[in-house]
Tab-separated table of C-alpha atoms in Angstrom:
chain	number	residue	atom	x	y	z
D	1	MET	CA	-21.653	-1.866	-2.496
D	2	THR	CA	-20.907	-0.396	-5.919
D	3	THR	CA	-17.310	-0.605	-7.141
D	4	ARG	CA	-15.335	0.934	-9.995
D	5	LEU	CA	-11.772	0.738	-11.288
D	6	ILE	CA	-9.437	3.559	-10.279
D	7	ASP	CA	-8.604	4.247	-13.957
D	8	GLU	CA	-10.134	2.172	-16.744
D	9	VAL	CA	-7.235	3.027	-19.086
D	10	LEU	CA	-4.989	0.767	-16.970
D	11	PHE	CA	-7.154	-2.311	-17.600
D	12	ASP	CA	-8.526	-4.371	-20.482
D	13	ASP	CA	-12.240	-5.113	-20.816
D	14	GLY	CA	-12.000	-8.651	-19.406
D	15	ASP	CA	-13.634	-10.105	-16.346
D	16	PRO	CA	-11.659	-10.193	-14.160
D	17	PRO	CA	-9.778	-7.180	-15.513
D	18	ARG	CA	-6.160	-7.538	-16.624
D	19	LEU	CA	-3.532	-4.842	-17.003
D	20	ALA	CA	-3.408	-3.247	-20.451
D	21	GLY	CA	-0.054	-2.156	-21.785
D	22	ALA	CA	1.176	-1.489	-25.304
D	23	ARG	CA	3.681	-3.152	-27.648
D	24	CYS	CA	5.819	-1.432	-30.303
D	25	SER	CA	5.380	-2.835	-33.826
D	26	ALA	CA	9.018	-2.053	-34.720
D	27	CYS	CA	11.120	-3.232	-31.756
D	28	THR	CA	8.472	-5.192	-29.735
D	29	THR	CA	9.124	-3.182	-26.552
D	30	VAL	CA	6.236	-3.558	-24.084
D	31	VAL	CA	5.212	-0.673	-21.806
D	32	PHE	CA	2.793	-0.121	-18.958
D	33	PRO	CA	0.774	1.969	-18.733
D	34	ARG	CA	-0.137	2.398	-22.415
D	35	GLN	CA	1.494	5.187	-24.340
D	36	ASP	CA	1.361	6.501	-27.896
D	37	SER	CA	5.048	6.262	-28.841
D	38	CYS	CA	7.810	3.780	-28.143
D	39	PRO	CA	10.274	4.917	-25.466
D	40	LYS	CA	13.000	2.738	-27.000
D	41	CYS	CA	12.948	3.310	-30.756
D	42	SER	CA	10.242	5.937	-31.497
D	43	ASP	CA	9.682	4.240	-34.881
D	44	GLY	CA	6.832	1.775	-34.441
D	45	ALA	CA	3.145	2.070	-33.846
D	46	MET	CA	2.007	1.143	-30.347
D	47	SER	CA	-0.808	-1.402	-30.136
D	48	ALA	CA	-2.795	-2.630	-27.146
D	49	HIS	CA	-1.153	-5.548	-25.337
D	50	VAL	CA	-2.746	-7.392	-22.408
D	51	LEU	CA	-0.132	-8.202	-19.756
D	52	PRO	CA	0.348	-11.550	-17.992
D	53	VAL	CA	-1.445	-11.963	-14.647
D	54	SER	CA	1.494	-13.541	-12.831
D	55	GLY	CA	5.118	-12.656	-12.316
D	56	ARG	CA	7.791	-12.286	-9.654
D	57	VAL	CA	8.738	-9.514	-7.250
D	58	TRP	CA	11.805	-7.843	-8.766
D	59	SER	CA	12.314	-5.263	-5.990
D	60	TRP	CA	10.216	-3.758	-3.203
D	61	THR	CA	10.046	-1.200	-0.403
D	62	LEU	CA	7.708	0.063	2.305
D	63	GLN	CA	5.781	3.252	1.454
D	64	ALA	CA	5.840	4.727	4.961
D	65	PHE	CA	4.640	8.261	4.174
D	66	ALA	CA	1.588	9.458	2.262
D	67	PRO	CA	2.347	10.088	-1.428
D	68	LYS	CA	1.564	13.419	-3.086
D	69	PRO	CA	-1.835	13.982	-4.764
D	70	PRO	CA	-3.646	12.538	-6.593
D	71	TYR	CA	-3.161	9.884	-3.851
D	72	ARG	CA	-6.229	9.649	-1.663
D	73	PRO	CA	-5.715	8.038	1.731
D	74	PRO	CA	-8.207	5.403	2.880
D	75	SER	CA	-10.651	6.217	5.639
D	76	GLY	CA	-8.707	6.414	8.875
D	77	GLY	CA	-5.699	7.991	7.146
D	78	HIS	CA	-2.540	6.727	5.487
D	79	ARG	CA	-1.189	3.364	6.574
D	80	PRO	CA	2.212	2.136	5.360
D	81	TYR	CA	2.052	-0.358	2.495
D	82	HIS	CA	4.436	-2.362	0.309
D	83	VAL	CA	5.161	-1.298	-3.260
D	84	GLY	CA	7.527	-2.828	-5.733
D	85	TYR	CA	8.372	-3.764	-9.253
D	86	VAL	CA	6.849	-6.977	-10.569
D	87	ASP	CA	8.626	-8.722	-13.440
D	88	LEU	CA	5.957	-9.889	-15.877
D	89	GLY	CA	8.519	-11.219	-18.355
D	90	GLU	CA	8.138	-8.499	-20.990
D	91	VAL	CA	7.912	-5.518	-18.667
D	92	LEU	CA	8.440	-4.425	-15.052
D	93	VAL	CA	5.268	-3.010	-13.483
D	94	GLU	CA	5.323	-0.770	-10.419
D	95	ALA	CA	2.525	-1.923	-8.145
D	96	LEU	CA	1.047	-2.217	-4.701
D	97	LEU	CA	2.084	-5.531	-3.145
D	98	ALA	CA	-0.665	-7.182	-1.114
D	99	VAL	CA	1.864	-9.417	0.612
D	100	PRO	CA	2.490	-9.753	4.356
D	101	ARG	CA	5.935	-8.481	5.408
D	102	ALA	CA	6.956	-11.946	6.637
D	103	GLU	CA	6.407	-13.385	3.127
D	104	ILE	CA	7.724	-10.634	0.884
D	105	GLN	CA	11.038	-11.273	-0.842
D	106	ILE	CA	12.710	-10.699	-4.185
D	107	GLY	CA	11.703	-13.507	-6.547
D	108	LEU	CA	8.374	-14.200	-4.786
D	109	PRO	CA	5.760	-15.479	-7.299
D	110	VAL	CA	2.806	-13.072	-7.372
D	111	ARG	CA	-0.531	-12.787	-9.169
D	112	LEU	CA	-2.630	-9.795	-10.230
D	113	THR	CA	-5.572	-8.873	-8.028
D	114	THR	CA	-7.633	-5.804	-7.215
D	115	VAL	CA	-7.806	-4.160	-3.791
D	116	PRO	CA	-9.797	-1.240	-2.352
D	117	ALA	CA	-8.078	2.121	-2.836
D	118	TYR	CA	-10.627	4.499	-1.291
D	119	LEU	CA	-14.337	5.333	-1.054
D	120	ASP	CA	-15.657	7.972	-3.430
D	121	GLU	CA	-17.828	10.807	-2.138
D	122	ASP	CA	-20.937	8.869	-3.238
D	123	GLY	CA	-19.880	5.728	-1.345
D	124	THR	CA	-18.528	3.862	-4.398
D	125	GLU	CA	-15.565	1.633	-3.555
D	126	VAL	CA	-12.720	2.477	-5.927
D	127	VAL	CA	-10.350	-0.437	-6.539
D	128	THR	CA	-6.824	-0.494	-7.904
D	129	PHE	CA	-4.504	-3.229	-9.094
D	130	ALA	CA	-2.061	-5.001	-6.826
D	131	PHE	CA	-0.167	-8.270	-6.721
D	132	ARG	CA	-0.673	-10.962	-4.086
D	133	PRO	CA	1.283	-14.169	-3.420
D	134	ASP	CA	0.647	-16.742	-6.160
D	135	LEU	CA	-0.390	-19.959	-4.465
D	136	ASP	CA	1.070	-23.226	-5.773
D	137	GLY	CA	-1.041	-24.793	-8.490
D	138	GLU	CA	-3.222	-21.721	-9.076
D	139	ARG	CA	-3.864	-20.858	-12.718
């Protein structure tokens, strides 16, 4: 099956892909997704900055209803899923949490992964980023 990233702007060119943010040259603020101006100081130039692949759940909730477009439900319709903020040290990233309910908690160590988002009209599997539990000793 052919796959593609949901939005290549969100990722670097690595294999496996990592999240691509931006860092301000003046105040060192890091943002995700990338943007052209600093939300903190508006003075510095923003340069590409690859984000860490592991962090900790900062907060989370259950997305019980289907979001507004451009959300595309998977085949079979919307199923509730966990979303949250992941603390990557320099920035909080809002993300899908691929974590079973029994394991999810604030402070849980998590690691970047990709998961299926939907199937395109041509049968291509479109994947998005998510965070899964970070197993002990994994690097």
